[in-house]
């Protein structure tokens, strides 16, 4: 494949308050190919949402600022665009489903207005055409009786229904890249399955690329081609979905995979939690950000920050140890038995 | 009277309806949310009963109805043989010592103006269990038990992470030495890496103190890991109840089957091969539940009878299911 659809280079984003500077994203790089689906998983507060808001140029300012990096999309650095050029990209070429539907829907606009306006603006539909399309979109995301609900306001919809409106809105203009930030947290698994089915269909039909942020390792397994794992503002591992689940190379990823009970595993094996909590991003540790919670860390890990290195073809990990999953597991057993 | 052969908790035909009214001042009753609409189950001593179902099906309201917050619309809640719906609030207050609840939201359920010590000590003070310096001693002991540093007693809830707050909530629930704890989604607000800590903690406490749990959650893998028997709720009613392996290996109700088939598995190879039951049709409302079986609007198998008569729950050698089509 040639140039990827999206290529992020050395992106750094900070938040400055009167007291301190929080580094939300520490110089991360990744790319997304046309038609590819990338999953982003990671600890709460690790910078998943902020790194995507940066792509949309929607980092809340003045507190938040992109201080370094480039974001290449279809040959242009999005950070060089003026506000009008960026508005033309947003919603049309790149659409984002925000994590919190309550704050991203305008309470004084009807559900219909939310959908109709972008369809007229970006696709040049007439009001009547746009209304018909809006009803179709709401039906696709499973809103019952859609034609009669266009005049409702956001507060008249339940949390799960608002989330589905956001999804319909994200898909409305057939974007080249869809960024979905925890889009199904308020939905039940049966409805979630329906939405994931829909996204897969659009991906197949229109070759849409998708970035899907979630904490659900099951959704990632079933939906994405490649996974990015974030921890404390860093990308700590990235690999194809099969490689990541079969042979996780970063101790945090290994920890995540053994911390969850699974429907497809033997009953009642004791879970292995990750002890401790993530570091304070206003005062990050000198060495590896995961070292204080890592069961395998050495003196090096505490003093020197590892870089993201290729440990197998297409498989990158930010860890001094460069061990395989098997090696980590044997090491853990040796420790437990000692 | 207490009898160790009877179940610790027996819920019989429990209904909790919320009135809804239009207009602010002279609220006219226009209908009711039938949040819990005739639910029966029993929990044996030392057992964990899991309660699953989609958002809004009435799981939390069932838990709250058991502790009489609010008083149920009808039905019985027999705790150690005593019907909680029939006793006065003073007797109830004394009984509540043995029956505690860990609430769904670790952020909203701890009083932000109280120190950790006051929060955890509250049940001991209310029930007059310890006096003077013994209270502080016991708080330290409880903090140690749930894996927190006893020195945190002077701090306030906002100084803790979600996982730590959940531990404070558990310490408070344990303070009065209860025999029964209702855990309402105790881990859903927590980071994946923290969830396992709380699950392991609840299991260890159960072994140590022979606790009985009602474990409410929507995550079916977590519920399987945690429970001996599982009840599946749909729109205010229990549609299936069975022991763990029967429910997960041979689910009988079409809703339980759809639910299990929709849970994403953390295994890319299996996910690609899996057959999913994708439900169609409208999600019904608890204000106007459909006539007949509540699942009939989405059931892929529904027949005429399902739209006419509500199915009774029937017992197939200990595996209970409410579906006309199961033989
Ligand atoms: N408006 C803001 N002001 C100050 N700090 C912020 C702001 N928004 C985010 N941050 C900080 O930036 C960091 C990254 O936040 P981000 O929202 O990207 O996390 P996340 O990985 O999406 O977490 P979650 O899984 O909880 O959604 C966090 O430490 C957060 O506290
Ligand atoms: N105080 C109340 N007044 C009116 N309706 C209520 C009240 N509390 C709950 N309900 C309604 O009762 C139904 C059941 O709610 P409940 O909180 O028990 O659901 P749940 O199964 O716990 O859902 P979740 O998984 O989202 O926590 C819902 O339709 C809800 O909107
Ligand atoms: Mg986020
Ligand atoms: Mg609830």
XYZ file of C-alpha atoms and ligand atoms in Angstrom:
729
model
C 0.000 0.000 0.000
C 1.158 3.565 -0.625
C 0.793 6.495 1.719
C -1.493 5.717 4.696
C -4.752 7.660 5.016
C -3.675 9.110 8.369
C -0.128 9.424 9.661
C 0.551 10.958 13.055
C 4.164 11.861 13.843
C 5.506 12.748 17.274
C 2.251 14.200 18.559
C 2.551 15.903 21.941
C -0.380 17.546 23.728
C -0.300 19.284 27.091
C -2.778 20.899 29.466
C -1.593 23.903 31.384
C -3.388 24.937 34.570
C -2.344 27.650 36.980
C -0.543 25.088 39.105
C 0.868 22.488 36.762
C 1.439 21.129 33.282
C -0.122 17.765 32.428
C 1.346 15.914 29.469
C -1.703 14.101 28.078
C 0.015 12.773 24.924
C 3.820 12.314 24.886
C 5.068 12.354 21.337
C 3.147 9.423 19.868
C 3.312 8.181 16.271
C 1.022 5.812 14.359
C -0.724 5.482 11.045
C -4.013 4.181 9.667
C -4.295 2.756 6.162
C -7.285 3.253 3.885
C -9.904 0.644 4.766
C -8.102 -0.351 7.945
C -9.682 -0.542 11.413
C -7.448 0.318 14.349
C -8.431 -0.232 17.985
C -7.078 1.898 20.815
C -7.152 0.417 24.310
C -5.583 1.599 27.527
C -5.924 2.791 31.076
C -8.384 5.556 31.914
C -6.570 8.902 31.553
C -3.868 7.490 29.290
C -4.538 10.016 26.503
C -6.792 8.065 24.138
C -9.463 10.745 23.771
C -7.055 13.685 23.729
C -4.919 12.127 20.991
C -8.050 11.838 18.818
C -9.328 15.307 19.679
C -5.933 16.485 18.423
C -6.586 14.867 15.033
C -9.899 16.739 14.880
C -8.140 19.932 16.090
C -10.637 20.035 18.958
C -8.309 19.952 21.972
C -9.997 22.290 24.465
C -8.072 25.550 24.439
C -6.583 27.657 25.928
C -5.693 25.059 28.617
C -4.890 22.366 26.072
C -2.280 22.767 23.374
C -0.626 20.642 20.704
C 3.051 21.478 21.192
C 4.763 19.126 18.751
C 4.051 16.816 15.862
C 2.412 16.522 12.484
C -0.893 14.961 11.468
C -0.847 13.950 7.790
C -4.237 13.252 6.230
C -4.514 12.776 2.469
C -1.233 14.575 1.867
C -1.937 17.614 4.066
C -0.720 18.390 7.575
C -3.974 19.079 9.417
C -2.093 21.269 11.880
C -1.390 23.737 9.029
C -5.042 24.180 7.991
C -6.949 27.363 8.774
C -10.248 27.085 10.702
C -12.402 27.172 7.546
C -10.372 24.420 5.855
C -10.532 22.339 9.028
C -14.325 22.731 9.247
C -14.606 21.321 5.745
C -12.635 18.227 6.790
C -14.503 17.717 10.051
C -17.762 15.833 9.766
C -17.181 15.107 6.084
C -13.793 13.408 5.580
C -13.174 12.680 9.242
C -16.091 12.137 11.605
C -15.814 11.602 15.315
C -18.285 9.977 17.690
C -17.491 11.619 21.007
C -17.199 9.764 24.295
C -19.895 11.809 25.993
C -23.074 12.176 23.918
C -24.716 14.396 26.537
C -22.244 17.212 26.033
C -21.828 16.845 22.288
C -25.490 17.111 21.312
C -26.907 20.618 21.449
C -29.841 20.599 23.912
C -31.785 23.299 22.028
C -31.602 21.590 18.621
C -33.951 18.760 17.681
C -32.509 15.362 16.785
C -33.619 15.969 13.193
C -31.745 19.293 12.969
C -28.550 17.657 14.199
C -28.672 15.219 11.301
C -30.168 17.351 8.537
C -27.730 20.300 8.680
C -24.500 18.370 7.934
C -26.235 16.417 5.164
C -27.203 19.684 3.461
C -23.809 21.290 4.080
C -21.483 18.429 3.162
C -23.522 16.388 0.673
C -25.622 19.211 -0.826
C -28.957 17.457 -0.199
C -32.241 19.380 -0.201
C -34.162 19.606 3.077
C -36.587 16.880 2.006
C -33.803 14.563 0.829
C -31.873 15.219 4.030
C -34.923 14.371 6.182
C -35.483 11.097 4.375
C -31.827 10.232 4.804
C -31.943 11.211 8.508
C -34.799 8.774 9.116
C -32.876 6.013 7.312
C -29.812 6.669 9.431
C -31.775 6.527 12.680
C -33.384 3.277 11.593
C -29.959 1.823 10.771
C -28.791 2.412 14.355
C -31.962 0.846 15.735
C -34.019 3.852 16.879
C -37.609 2.621 16.831
C -40.302 4.749 15.160
C -37.600 7.059 13.731
C -39.835 9.205 11.491
C -41.842 10.356 14.507
C -38.808 11.155 16.621
C -37.049 13.726 14.398
C -38.674 16.606 16.280
C -37.655 15.280 19.706
C -34.902 17.015 21.644
C -31.869 15.228 23.089
C -33.274 15.177 26.639
C -36.223 13.129 25.396
C -33.862 10.307 24.378
C -32.298 7.802 26.799
C -28.502 7.643 27.201
C -28.283 4.659 24.866
C -30.503 6.337 22.258
C -28.391 9.516 22.337
C -25.310 7.416 21.806
C -26.982 5.876 18.758
C -27.825 9.348 17.415
C -24.128 10.208 17.710
C -23.264 7.084 15.745
C -25.810 7.946 13.037
C -24.349 11.457 12.891
C -20.817 10.100 12.559
C -21.805 7.830 9.701
C -24.096 10.306 7.941
C -21.687 11.798 5.389
C -19.819 8.582 4.518
C -16.538 9.750 6.084
C -13.196 8.358 4.904
C -12.145 8.057 8.527
C -14.491 7.403 11.427
C -13.123 7.982 14.928
C -15.340 6.339 17.549
C -14.541 7.078 21.193
C -16.144 4.436 23.472
C -19.272 4.595 21.300
C -21.163 1.663 22.848
C -20.654 2.007 26.625
C -24.304 2.911 27.283
C -25.622 0.131 25.048
C -26.533 -3.449 25.852
C -24.559 -6.221 24.276
C -27.449 -7.154 22.014
C -27.708 -3.605 20.600
C -23.936 -3.226 20.597
C -23.738 -6.288 18.342
C -26.201 -4.619 15.967
C -24.058 -1.423 15.778
C -20.807 -3.306 15.244
C -22.477 -5.228 12.446
C -23.460 -1.927 10.832
C -19.934 -0.481 11.053
C -18.506 -3.642 9.490
C -20.968 -3.342 6.617
C -20.104 0.305 5.925
C -16.422 -0.534 6.068
C -16.955 -3.230 3.465
C -19.208 -1.128 1.215
C -17.392 2.219 1.321
C -13.840 1.231 2.328
C -14.130 3.466 5.381
C -11.194 3.510 7.832
C -12.060 3.305 11.511
C -10.320 4.173 14.780
C -12.248 2.578 17.647
C -11.407 3.499 21.251
C -12.682 1.044 23.850
C -11.818 -0.683 27.103
C -13.536 -3.862 25.927
C -10.928 -6.333 24.743
C -13.714 -8.477 23.298
C -14.907 -5.747 20.912
C -11.324 -5.143 19.807
C -10.841 -8.831 19.063
C -13.893 -8.991 16.832
C -13.669 -5.672 15.022
C -10.165 -4.378 14.390
C -7.154 -5.216 12.229
C -4.543 -3.606 14.416
C -4.363 -2.512 18.072
C -2.642 0.424 19.753
C -2.194 0.088 23.525
C -1.767 3.320 25.478
C -0.510 3.786 29.006
C 0.201 7.094 30.781
C 0.298 9.239 27.599
C 2.502 6.782 25.641
C 1.846 4.161 22.998
C 3.339 1.145 24.782
C 2.513 -1.544 22.234
C 1.085 -1.904 18.746
C 0.562 -5.034 16.678
C -1.908 -6.843 14.449
C -4.886 -8.025 16.469
C -3.853 -11.695 16.219
C -0.270 -11.019 17.320
C -1.352 -8.829 20.195
C -3.666 -11.438 21.738
C -1.411 -14.380 20.995
C 1.922 -12.904 21.972
C 1.596 -9.668 23.939
C 5.055 -8.171 24.433
C 4.382 -5.393 26.902
C 3.751 -6.353 30.550
C 0.806 -3.912 30.715
C -0.915 -5.614 27.770
C -0.199 -9.025 29.271
C -1.649 -7.746 32.546
C -4.826 -6.481 30.858
C -5.392 -9.786 29.108
C -5.051 -11.832 32.292
C -7.082 -9.441 34.448
C -10.452 -10.140 32.817
C -12.700 -13.156 33.324
C -13.651 -14.658 29.970
C -16.674 -16.586 28.801
C -14.489 -18.899 26.752
C -12.124 -19.914 29.565
C -12.352 -22.533 32.295
C -14.655 -21.530 35.144
C -13.216 -19.794 38.151
C -9.531 -19.500 37.587
C -8.306 -16.826 39.948
C -7.800 -13.479 38.212
C -4.427 -11.779 38.184
C -4.892 -8.086 38.918
C -2.377 -5.355 38.091
C -1.480 -3.813 41.456
C -1.194 -0.069 42.048
C -2.391 2.790 39.877
C -1.092 4.859 36.947
C 1.410 7.680 37.507
C 0.578 11.353 37.959
C 0.952 12.892 34.498
C 1.943 16.267 35.936
C 4.944 14.617 37.535
C 5.739 11.529 35.431
C 8.403 9.055 36.560
C 11.842 9.315 35.003
C 11.965 5.769 33.664
C 9.301 3.535 32.159
C 5.849 4.872 33.117
C 4.642 1.326 33.883
C 7.670 0.281 35.968
C 6.113 1.101 39.381
C 3.278 -1.414 38.717
C 5.236 -3.902 36.630
C 6.050 -7.291 38.117
C 9.172 -7.616 35.980
C 10.889 -4.246 36.297
C 14.621 -3.928 36.873
C 16.822 -1.011 37.987
C 17.123 0.087 34.339
C 13.366 0.349 33.988
C 13.174 2.826 36.868
C 15.985 5.037 35.619
C 15.633 5.057 31.851
C 12.592 5.384 29.629
C 12.422 2.678 26.921
C 11.579 3.602 23.319
C 8.956 1.932 21.133
C 10.935 -0.752 19.271
C 10.026 -3.334 16.652
C 10.212 -6.696 18.469
C 8.785 -8.824 15.648
C 7.717 -7.849 12.128
C 5.042 -5.148 12.504
C 4.948 -5.640 16.290
C 6.227 -2.743 18.431
C 6.698 -2.625 22.200
C 8.040 -0.001 24.579
C 9.828 -2.271 27.060
C 13.466 -2.751 28.011
C 12.978 -6.466 28.544
C 11.913 -7.493 25.035
C 10.526 -10.772 26.328
C 7.916 -13.002 24.742
C 4.646 -13.832 26.475
C 5.996 -17.284 27.340
C 9.112 -15.799 28.900
C 7.020 -13.395 30.981
C 4.793 -16.208 32.191
C 7.715 -18.464 33.165
C 9.367 -15.537 34.899
C 6.163 -14.894 36.832
C 5.943 -18.541 37.871
C 9.547 -18.563 39.033
C 8.814 -15.505 41.179
C 5.605 -16.961 42.648
C 7.318 -20.251 43.535
C 10.363 -18.565 45.030
C -37.667 -17.697 63.065
C -34.023 -18.287 62.131
C -33.674 -21.761 60.729
C -30.485 -22.750 58.978
C -32.348 -24.930 56.483
C -34.390 -22.178 54.948
C -32.768 -19.851 52.418
C -31.266 -16.702 53.905
C -33.283 -14.582 51.488
C -36.507 -15.451 49.697
C -38.155 -12.922 47.407
C -41.742 -13.737 46.450
C -43.620 -12.034 43.628
C -41.847 -8.733 44.275
C -43.220 -5.690 42.473
C -41.740 -2.205 42.549
C -43.627 0.329 40.430
C -42.768 4.017 40.172
C -45.622 6.411 39.587
C -45.092 8.922 36.851
C -47.026 12.120 36.777
C -47.341 15.062 34.435
C -47.138 18.620 35.690
C -45.064 20.013 38.486
C -47.383 21.114 41.253
C -50.493 19.042 41.038
C -48.820 15.903 39.763
C -51.572 13.863 38.217
C -50.819 10.178 38.100
C -50.605 9.235 34.431
C -49.069 5.804 34.696
C -46.349 3.728 36.283
C -42.905 2.424 35.433
C -43.204 -1.273 36.193
C -39.507 -1.511 37.040
C -39.847 -4.834 38.895
C -42.973 -6.725 37.979
C -43.363 -9.999 39.862
C -39.938 -11.414 40.655
C -39.303 -14.507 42.831
C -36.039 -16.149 43.828
C -34.187 -17.478 46.862
C -30.562 -17.197 47.954
C -29.044 -19.920 50.135
C -26.568 -19.242 52.926
C -23.007 -18.784 51.643
C -24.165 -18.746 48.031
C -23.764 -16.082 45.332
C -26.755 -15.430 43.117
C -25.884 -13.405 40.015
C -28.501 -11.083 38.515
C -27.985 -10.047 34.885
C -29.989 -8.283 32.213
C -29.894 -5.237 30.009
C -29.714 -1.663 31.218
C -33.014 -0.568 32.732
C -34.490 -4.063 33.187
C -34.852 -3.551 36.948
C -31.733 -5.083 38.531
C -30.885 -2.164 40.835
C -34.546 -1.666 41.703
C -34.758 -5.336 42.745
C -31.778 -4.806 45.068
C -33.239 -1.595 46.444
C -36.645 -3.233 46.898
C -35.016 -5.941 49.034
C -33.565 -3.360 51.429
C -36.923 -1.505 51.377
C -35.599 1.646 49.662
C -38.286 2.235 48.436
C -40.880 -0.006 50.053
C -42.066 -2.417 47.343
C -45.476 -2.054 45.735
C -46.313 -5.673 46.633
C -44.733 -9.045 47.318
C -42.679 -10.533 50.137
C -39.013 -10.219 51.065
C -38.223 -12.929 53.629
C -34.864 -12.329 55.249
C -33.985 -15.083 57.694
C -37.678 -15.907 57.791
C -38.834 -12.352 58.582
C -40.875 -10.486 55.959
C -39.158 -7.102 55.658
C -42.148 -5.587 53.884
C -44.267 -6.100 57.009
C -41.979 -4.781 59.762
C -41.876 -1.199 61.063
C -38.951 1.051 60.246
C -37.316 0.670 63.663
C -37.223 -3.138 63.377
C -36.094 -2.761 59.790
C -33.246 -0.500 60.860
C -32.038 -3.175 63.282
C -32.321 -5.911 60.675
C -30.457 -3.848 58.099
C -27.307 -4.493 60.131
C -27.209 -7.989 58.628
C -28.190 -6.892 55.136
C -25.901 -4.387 53.401
C -25.571 -2.992 49.892
C -22.531 -1.860 47.910
C -23.906 0.738 45.506
C -23.488 0.980 41.734
C -21.573 4.249 41.600
C -18.410 4.603 43.739
C -18.325 8.317 42.944
C -21.836 9.199 44.039
C -22.357 6.799 46.947
C -19.802 8.167 49.432
C -20.620 11.401 51.256
C -17.951 13.875 50.042
C -18.015 15.863 53.296
C -17.182 12.954 55.582
C -13.748 11.501 56.244
C -13.069 7.875 55.438
C -13.220 7.134 59.167
C -16.707 8.647 59.540
C -17.963 6.887 56.422
C -16.827 3.447 57.501
C -17.767 3.950 61.157
C -21.323 4.973 60.352
C -22.952 1.503 60.460
C -21.177 0.763 63.775
C -22.484 3.975 65.278
C -25.995 3.543 63.905
C -26.205 0.003 65.261
C -24.360 0.809 68.494
C -21.769 -1.895 67.917
C -18.570 -0.266 69.135
C -17.768 2.686 71.384
C -14.939 5.154 71.765
C -11.508 4.133 70.603
C -12.752 0.684 69.579
C -14.511 2.332 66.622
C -11.267 3.704 65.209
C -9.540 0.384 65.843
C -12.240 -1.455 63.914
C -12.095 1.070 61.017
C -8.352 0.479 60.732
C -8.925 -3.247 60.755
C -11.525 -2.970 57.975
C -9.280 -0.780 55.838
C -6.522 -3.309 56.201
C -8.957 -6.073 55.243
C -9.930 -4.357 51.965
C -6.305 -3.615 51.123
C -6.075 0.085 51.978
C -3.476 1.721 54.172
C -5.102 2.298 57.624
C -3.432 5.718 57.747
C -5.922 7.100 55.186
C -8.707 7.492 57.800
C -8.469 11.276 57.898
C -8.824 11.689 54.125
C -11.908 12.514 52.049
C -13.430 10.455 49.187
C -12.262 12.808 46.395
C -8.660 11.994 47.264
C -9.123 8.385 46.133
C -9.269 6.617 42.783
C -12.392 4.737 41.683
C -10.992 1.368 42.779
C -10.013 2.750 46.163
C -13.458 4.285 46.657
C -15.078 0.984 45.820
C -12.930 -0.565 48.585
C -14.122 2.097 51.026
C -17.720 1.238 50.091
C -16.999 -2.443 50.723
C -15.333 -1.685 54.074
C -18.438 0.262 55.103
C -20.708 -2.600 54.060
C -18.617 -5.007 56.165
C -18.506 -2.753 59.237
C -21.607 -4.209 60.889
C -20.656 -7.865 60.242
C -23.508 -8.507 57.818
C -24.476 -11.970 56.636
C -25.801 -10.774 53.267
C -24.411 -8.184 50.849
C -26.049 -6.908 47.680
C -23.255 -5.874 45.293
C -24.715 -3.616 42.577
C -22.294 -3.436 39.627
C -19.323 -3.217 42.004
C -16.726 -3.064 39.223
C -18.345 -1.501 36.174
C -17.040 2.007 36.954
C -13.464 0.756 37.284
C -10.552 0.382 34.912
C -10.068 -3.137 33.555
C -6.699 -3.407 35.303
C -8.358 -2.626 38.667
C -11.490 -4.800 38.289
C -9.712 -8.038 39.140
C -8.514 -6.623 42.465
C -12.103 -6.020 43.597
C -13.411 -9.366 42.292
C -10.676 -11.252 44.143
C -11.292 -9.200 47.277
C -15.044 -9.947 47.298
C -14.321 -13.654 46.843
C -11.779 -13.756 49.667
C -14.176 -11.950 52.013
C -16.929 -14.396 51.157
C -14.732 -17.351 52.105
C -13.462 -15.710 55.248
C -16.845 -14.646 56.640
C -19.226 -17.088 54.928
C -21.014 -14.169 53.251
C -24.041 -14.534 51.011
C -24.129 -12.288 47.939
C -26.633 -11.004 45.445
C -24.268 -9.955 42.650
C -25.788 -7.555 40.118
C -23.905 -6.907 36.883
C -24.408 -6.666 33.165
C -21.064 -8.244 32.249
C -21.850 -11.903 31.653
C -18.245 -13.090 31.888
C -17.811 -11.443 35.285
C -21.097 -12.902 36.518
C -20.114 -16.390 35.402
C -16.811 -16.037 37.184
C -18.466 -14.915 40.388
C -21.823 -16.669 40.831
C -23.105 -20.115 41.823
C -26.515 -19.564 40.255
C -27.664 -16.858 37.856
C -31.013 -15.137 37.253
C -31.582 -13.376 33.919
C -34.017 -10.446 33.969
C -35.847 -8.877 31.071
C -38.118 -5.858 31.454
C -39.026 -6.332 35.104
C -39.283 -10.130 35.144
C -36.980 -13.095 35.572
C -36.926 -15.083 32.346
C -34.403 -17.763 33.320
C -32.713 -18.979 36.502
C -30.267 -21.847 36.698
C -26.955 -22.876 38.155
C -23.865 -21.544 36.487
C -22.927 -24.302 34.114
C -26.531 -25.020 33.071
C -27.160 -21.388 32.241
C -23.972 -20.827 30.286
C -23.720 -24.227 28.622
C -27.383 -24.869 27.825
C -29.314 -21.591 27.927
C -33.022 -22.197 27.243
C -34.635 -18.775 26.909
C -34.251 -17.095 23.481
C -33.202 -13.860 25.207
C -30.470 -15.561 27.230
C -29.237 -17.204 24.037
C -29.099 -13.904 22.142
C -27.373 -12.279 25.090
C -24.683 -14.949 25.360
C -24.082 -14.985 21.627
C -23.595 -11.191 21.611
C -20.892 -11.052 24.287
C -17.631 -10.271 22.480
C -14.865 -12.757 23.279
C -11.300 -11.509 23.755
C -10.023 -13.906 21.099
C -9.724 -12.676 17.493
C -9.759 -16.151 15.890
C -12.925 -17.271 17.669
C -14.615 -13.945 17.061
C -14.205 -14.354 13.310
C -15.868 -17.754 13.339
C -18.715 -17.043 15.709
C -22.373 -17.074 14.805
C -24.238 -14.181 16.397
C -27.945 -13.914 17.031
C -28.664 -10.308 16.012
C -31.985 -9.212 17.488
C -34.343 -7.097 15.434
C -37.495 -5.300 16.492
C -38.274 -2.647 19.006
C -36.940 -2.419 22.519
C -40.058 -2.243 24.704
C -40.710 0.292 27.455
C -41.462 -0.584 31.106
C -44.253 2.009 31.057
C -46.196 0.171 28.379
C -44.806 -3.372 28.415
C -46.079 -5.540 25.556
C -48.996 -7.877 26.172
C -48.022 -11.516 26.627
C -44.330 -12.302 26.853
C -42.260 -9.146 27.382
C -39.660 -10.365 24.903
C -42.130 -10.867 22.040
C -41.169 -7.637 20.192
C -37.626 -8.902 19.620
C -37.932 -12.668 19.864
C -36.914 -14.454 16.657
C -39.126 -17.438 17.596
C -42.324 -15.749 18.825
C -45.621 -17.549 18.045
C -49.229 -16.401 18.468
C -49.447 -17.536 22.094
C -46.443 -15.342 22.983
C -48.444 -12.225 22.089
C -51.459 -13.319 24.112
C -50.324 -14.897 27.354
C -47.462 -14.088 29.692
C -45.448 -17.295 30.191
C -45.257 -18.667 33.749
C -41.838 -19.572 35.042
C -41.497 -23.383 34.858
C -38.979 -25.675 36.481
C -37.031 -28.264 34.476
C -35.068 -30.139 37.173
C -33.814 -26.972 38.820
C -33.434 -24.991 35.584
C -36.232 -22.411 35.584
C -37.401 -20.690 32.438
C -40.341 -18.494 31.448
C -40.972 -19.275 27.775
C -43.947 -20.897 26.057
C -41.710 -22.572 23.523
C -39.382 -24.468 25.856
C -40.460 -28.084 26.314
N -9.691 19.710 29.662
C -8.676 19.153 30.345
N -7.967 19.871 31.258
C -6.942 19.337 31.943
N -6.519 18.054 31.788
C -7.182 17.287 30.898
C -8.282 17.784 30.131
N -8.734 16.787 29.321
C -7.956 15.717 29.586
N -7.013 16.012 30.516
C -5.998 15.107 31.036
O -5.323 14.483 29.954
C -5.072 13.113 30.221
C -5.591 12.242 29.105
O -7.007 12.330 29.073
P -7.915 11.506 28.038
O -9.290 12.070 28.164
O -7.276 11.486 26.721
O -7.868 10.047 28.669
P -8.524 8.710 28.078
O -7.420 7.773 27.786
O -9.472 9.039 26.996
O -9.299 8.172 29.377
P -10.755 7.484 29.521
O -10.544 6.031 29.229
O -11.082 7.694 30.975
O -11.689 8.182 28.594
C -5.723 12.800 31.562
O -4.738 12.709 32.544
C -6.636 13.962 31.804
O -6.712 14.249 33.181
N -36.939 6.567 41.060
C -37.409 6.201 39.866
N -38.480 6.807 39.308
C -38.953 6.413 38.113
N -38.447 5.422 37.364
C -37.378 4.784 37.873
C -36.786 5.130 39.136
N -35.724 4.307 39.364
C -35.658 3.492 38.289
N -36.639 3.768 37.393
C -36.901 3.068 36.127
O -37.054 1.707 36.432
C -36.470 0.889 35.417
C -35.445 -0.040 36.056
O -34.330 0.727 36.533
P -33.074 0.059 37.252
O -32.208 1.155 37.721
O -33.544 -0.931 38.265
O -32.394 -0.710 36.043
P -31.030 -1.565 36.024
O -31.402 -2.923 35.544
O -30.338 -1.456 37.338
O -30.221 -0.808 34.881
P -28.637 -0.478 34.761
O -28.017 -1.731 34.229
O -28.615 0.625 33.735
O -28.148 -0.067 36.119
C -35.903 1.852 34.403
O -36.826 2.003 33.349
C -35.751 3.148 35.165
O -35.830 4.246 34.280
Mg -11.519 9.010 26.843
Mg -28.532 -0.597 37.957
